[in-house]
Amino acid sequence: MLSRSCIDAANMPIPRALTEEMWQAVLANDASYDGHFFYAVTTTGIFCRPSCKSRPPNPENVGYFQTAEQAISAKFRPCKRCKPTGQNLPDDEWIALVTEYIDKNYTESLTLETLAYICHGSPYHMHRTFKKVKGMTPVEYIQQVRIDKATEQLMASNKSIGEVGTVVGLSNTPYFITLFKKKTGHTPSSYRQLHQNNMKEAFENGNHNETRSLLDPHHS
């Protein structure tokens, strides 16, 4: 018989480590364990039935809850594929998982396959749903996040253009420069110089409010 999921000091359920028996059930997609426990993936915030057909996660990132209610109380979201609560996860909540993952991991190599894996869906369905919810494709969203982070780096550091690109996940410098210009209308170098000049002028004129606005990476 499975033990109860432990509770932290704030009465928030937290996932316990799977036993070897449980892990083997997950690997085998063993439906006979459904209802006995739900496994939760800490890196994605998703929880599943043992029988879920999604690709097995890294065992280091998996724990379990005895009930779906405990998983939900701990802020995990139900898998869209195996529906551990018996209901479909709304598309906007499903895509929120994807955008949260991108926002946290934009420096890594992100493909449709990677994103589909972490959100437990197919690349085609995830791509179509993402565009419906966000009004842009996953690739466009990733590009925008990286360019926004690049503008922050250009304003806040003296890193070279190549270093800035690498820091935001765009290690191919010519591609980074081309994409940056496409998104902002400026090359990274001209963007940095333009804002430095504007900041200097604002300081000289004593217009501190304008100076603060120029620090906004979306200001051009």
Short mmCIF file of C-alpha atoms in Angstrom, two decimals:
data_model
loop_
_atom_site.label_atom_id
_atom_site.label_comp_id
_atom_site.label_asym_id
_atom_site.label_seq_id
_atom_site.Cartn_x
_atom_site.Cartn_y
_atom_site.Cartn_z
CA MET A 1 0.00 0.00 0.00
CA LEU A 2 1.32 3.45 -0.93
CA SER A 3 2.14 5.89 1.85
CA ARG A 4 0.66 9.34 2.07
CA SER A 5 2.31 12.24 0.29
CA CYS A 6 4.14 14.30 2.87
CA ILE A 7 3.11 17.82 3.78
CA ASP A 8 5.43 20.80 4.24
CA ALA A 9 5.29 23.39 6.98
CA ALA A 10 2.73 25.50 5.11
CA ASN A 11 0.45 22.48 4.59
CA MET A 12 1.35 22.46 0.90
CA PRO A 13 1.56 18.93 -0.49
CA ILE A 14 4.98 18.17 -1.96
CA PRO A 15 5.86 15.21 -4.15
CA ARG A 16 7.63 12.27 -2.57
CA ALA A 17 10.27 10.17 -4.30
CA LEU A 18 8.92 7.29 -6.36
CA THR A 19 9.72 3.78 -5.27
CA GLU A 20 11.38 1.49 -7.80
CA GLU A 21 8.06 -0.29 -8.24
CA MET A 22 6.34 2.99 -9.06
CA TRP A 23 9.05 4.05 -11.48
CA GLN A 24 8.80 0.74 -13.32
CA ALA A 25 5.04 1.26 -13.55
CA VAL A 26 5.62 4.67 -15.14
CA LEU A 27 8.13 3.23 -17.61
CA ALA A 28 5.70 0.47 -18.54
CA ASN A 29 2.66 2.81 -18.73
CA ASP A 30 1.00 0.31 -16.40
CA ALA A 31 -2.68 1.18 -16.15
CA SER A 32 -3.14 -1.14 -13.17
CA TYR A 33 -1.47 1.55 -11.03
CA ASP A 34 -3.83 4.31 -12.16
CA GLY A 35 -5.70 5.68 -9.18
CA HIS A 36 -3.00 4.50 -6.76
CA PHE A 37 -0.68 7.44 -7.38
CA PHE A 38 0.01 10.30 -9.77
CA TYR A 39 3.52 11.19 -10.82
CA ALA A 40 4.57 14.82 -11.02
CA VAL A 41 7.42 16.29 -13.07
CA THR A 42 9.03 19.15 -11.17
CA THR A 43 10.72 20.71 -14.21
CA THR A 44 7.49 21.13 -16.16
CA GLY A 45 4.85 21.44 -13.44
CA ILE A 46 2.75 18.65 -14.98
CA PHE A 47 1.31 15.57 -13.28
CA CYS A 48 0.20 12.33 -14.94
CA ARG A 49 -1.35 8.94 -14.48
CA PRO A 50 1.16 6.06 -14.35
CA SER A 51 -0.30 4.85 -17.68
CA CYS A 52 0.50 8.12 -19.49
CA LYS A 53 1.97 7.48 -22.95
CA SER A 54 4.18 10.57 -22.81
CA ARG A 55 7.92 10.00 -23.03
CA PRO A 56 9.29 9.12 -19.57
CA PRO A 57 10.88 12.10 -17.78
CA ASN A 58 14.24 12.15 -16.06
CA PRO A 59 13.71 10.15 -12.84
CA GLU A 60 15.57 12.83 -10.87
CA ASN A 61 12.75 15.25 -11.69
CA VAL A 62 9.84 12.99 -10.74
CA GLY A 63 7.89 12.58 -7.53
CA TYR A 64 4.42 11.35 -6.68
CA PHE A 65 1.17 12.36 -5.04
CA GLN A 66 -1.45 9.96 -3.82
CA THR A 67 -4.32 12.04 -5.20
CA ALA A 68 -4.85 14.46 -8.06
CA GLU A 69 -6.16 17.00 -5.56
CA GLN A 70 -2.79 17.04 -3.78
CA ALA A 71 -0.99 17.63 -7.06
CA ILE A 72 -3.31 20.50 -7.95
CA SER A 73 -2.91 21.99 -4.46
CA ALA A 74 0.84 21.92 -5.03
CA LYS A 75 0.32 23.96 -8.22
CA PHE A 76 0.96 21.12 -10.67
CA ARG A 77 -1.23 21.07 -13.78
CA PRO A 78 -2.89 17.96 -15.23
CA CYS A 79 -1.36 16.40 -18.33
CA LYS A 80 -3.31 17.18 -21.48
CA ARG A 81 -2.60 13.72 -22.87
CA CYS A 82 -3.59 11.35 -20.05
CA LYS A 83 -6.10 13.70 -18.32
CA PRO A 84 -5.45 12.63 -14.70
CA THR A 85 -8.44 14.63 -13.47
CA GLY A 86 -10.72 13.23 -16.19
CA GLN A 87 -11.03 16.66 -17.79
CA ASN A 88 -9.22 18.46 -20.57
CA LEU A 89 -6.67 21.08 -19.56
CA PRO A 90 -7.84 24.37 -21.13
CA ASP A 91 -5.70 25.43 -24.08
CA ASP A 92 -4.65 28.69 -22.46
CA GLU A 93 -3.38 26.87 -19.36
CA TRP A 94 -1.62 24.29 -21.52
CA ILE A 95 0.15 26.97 -23.55
CA ALA A 96 0.99 28.82 -20.32
CA LEU A 97 3.13 25.79 -19.44
CA VAL A 98 4.98 26.13 -22.72
CA THR A 99 5.59 29.88 -22.39
CA GLU A 100 6.74 29.48 -18.79
CA TYR A 101 9.24 26.86 -19.91
CA ILE A 102 10.50 29.11 -22.72
CA ASP A 103 10.78 32.10 -20.39
CA LYS A 104 12.95 30.07 -18.00
CA ASN A 105 14.99 28.16 -20.59
CA TYR A 106 15.39 30.57 -23.52
CA THR A 107 19.18 30.13 -23.43
CA GLU A 108 18.86 26.45 -24.31
CA SER A 109 18.29 24.82 -27.70
CA LEU A 110 14.49 24.82 -28.02
CA THR A 111 12.74 22.87 -30.77
CA LEU A 112 9.10 22.02 -31.36
CA GLU A 113 9.93 18.47 -30.34
CA THR A 114 11.45 19.67 -27.06
CA LEU A 115 8.45 21.84 -26.25
CA ALA A 116 5.99 19.11 -27.22
CA TYR A 117 7.84 16.71 -24.93
CA ILE A 118 7.74 18.99 -21.90
CA CYS A 119 4.05 19.80 -22.38
CA HIS A 120 3.00 16.20 -23.19
CA GLY A 121 1.55 16.80 -26.63
CA SER A 122 2.40 16.37 -30.29
CA PRO A 123 4.57 19.00 -32.05
CA TYR A 124 1.85 19.70 -34.63
CA HIS A 125 -0.97 20.11 -32.09
CA MET A 126 1.19 22.19 -29.75
CA HIS A 127 2.29 24.47 -32.64
CA ARG A 128 -1.28 24.99 -33.83
CA THR A 129 -2.66 25.59 -30.33
CA PHE A 130 0.19 27.95 -29.39
CA LYS A 131 -0.48 30.13 -32.43
CA LYS A 132 -4.21 30.16 -31.67
CA VAL A 133 -3.65 31.22 -28.05
CA LYS A 134 -0.65 33.56 -28.42
CA GLY A 135 -1.17 34.92 -31.92
CA MET A 136 2.34 33.83 -32.91
CA THR A 137 4.20 30.60 -33.43
CA PRO A 138 6.41 29.06 -30.72
CA VAL A 139 9.49 29.95 -32.78
CA GLU A 140 8.39 33.59 -33.04
CA TYR A 141 7.79 33.69 -29.29
CA ILE A 142 11.22 32.22 -28.56
CA GLN A 143 12.82 34.78 -30.88
CA GLN A 144 10.99 37.64 -29.19
CA VAL A 145 12.01 36.51 -25.70
CA ARG A 146 15.65 36.23 -26.79
CA ILE A 147 15.67 39.64 -28.48
CA ASP A 148 14.05 41.26 -25.41
CA LYS A 149 16.74 39.70 -23.22
CA ALA A 150 19.41 40.84 -25.69
CA THR A 151 18.26 44.45 -25.47
CA GLU A 152 18.56 44.25 -21.69
CA GLN A 153 22.10 42.87 -22.01
CA LEU A 154 23.10 45.55 -24.52
CA MET A 155 21.90 48.27 -22.17
CA ALA A 156 23.19 46.84 -18.92
CA SER A 157 26.59 45.42 -19.89
CA ASN A 158 29.69 45.96 -21.99
CA LYS A 159 29.60 42.43 -23.40
CA SER A 160 30.56 42.07 -27.04
CA ILE A 161 27.80 41.49 -29.57
CA GLY A 162 28.82 37.85 -29.88
CA GLU A 163 28.77 37.40 -26.10
CA VAL A 164 25.31 38.95 -25.85
CA GLY A 165 24.01 36.61 -28.53
CA THR A 166 25.46 33.58 -26.76
CA VAL A 167 24.00 34.64 -23.41
CA VAL A 168 20.48 34.75 -24.86
CA GLY A 169 20.73 31.48 -26.78
CA LEU A 170 21.78 32.88 -30.18
CA SER A 171 25.39 31.79 -30.46
CA ASN A 172 25.52 32.25 -34.24
CA THR A 173 26.55 35.91 -34.30
CA PRO A 174 25.59 36.74 -37.93
CA TYR A 175 22.16 35.18 -37.37
CA PHE A 176 21.78 37.05 -34.08
CA ILE A 177 22.57 40.38 -35.77
CA THR A 178 20.16 39.67 -38.64
CA LEU A 179 17.34 38.63 -36.30
CA PHE A 180 17.92 41.57 -33.96
CA LYS A 181 17.70 44.02 -36.87
CA LYS A 182 14.56 42.33 -38.15
CA LYS A 183 12.87 42.62 -34.74
CA THR A 184 14.06 46.10 -33.70
CA GLY A 185 15.06 47.91 -36.87
CA HIS A 186 18.62 48.32 -35.58
CA THR A 187 21.74 46.20 -35.43
CA PRO A 188 22.80 45.36 -31.87
CA SER A 189 25.71 47.83 -32.11
CA SER A 190 23.59 50.70 -33.42
CA TYR A 191 20.88 49.93 -30.86
CA ARG A 192 23.40 50.14 -28.02
CA GLN A 193 24.96 53.34 -29.39
CA LEU A 194 21.61 55.01 -29.99
CA HIS A 195 20.43 54.43 -26.45
CA GLN A 196 23.76 55.43 -24.95
CA ASN A 197 23.58 58.70 -26.87
CA ASN A 198 19.98 59.29 -25.82
CA MET A 199 20.81 58.57 -22.19
CA LYS A 200 23.75 60.96 -22.28
CA GLU A 201 21.60 63.68 -23.79
CA ALA A 202 18.86 63.11 -21.23
CA PHE A 203 21.37 63.34 -18.35
CA GLU A 204 22.83 66.53 -19.76
CA ASN A 205 19.38 68.02 -20.04
CA GLY A 206 18.49 66.89 -16.52
CA ASN A 207 15.48 64.97 -17.78
CA HIS A 208 15.68 62.02 -15.40
CA ASN A 209 12.21 60.71 -16.24
CA GLU A 210 13.21 60.41 -19.88
CA THR A 211 16.41 58.68 -18.80
CA ARG A 212 14.45 56.08 -16.88
CA SER A 213 12.20 55.46 -19.88
CA LEU A 214 15.22 54.89 -22.08
CA LEU A 215 16.26 52.05 -19.84
CA ASP A 216 13.13 50.20 -20.96
CA PRO A 217 14.30 47.59 -23.50
CA HIS A 218 11.11 48.15 -25.53
CA HIS A 219 11.87 51.85 -25.91
CA SER A 220 13.34 52.77 -29.30
#
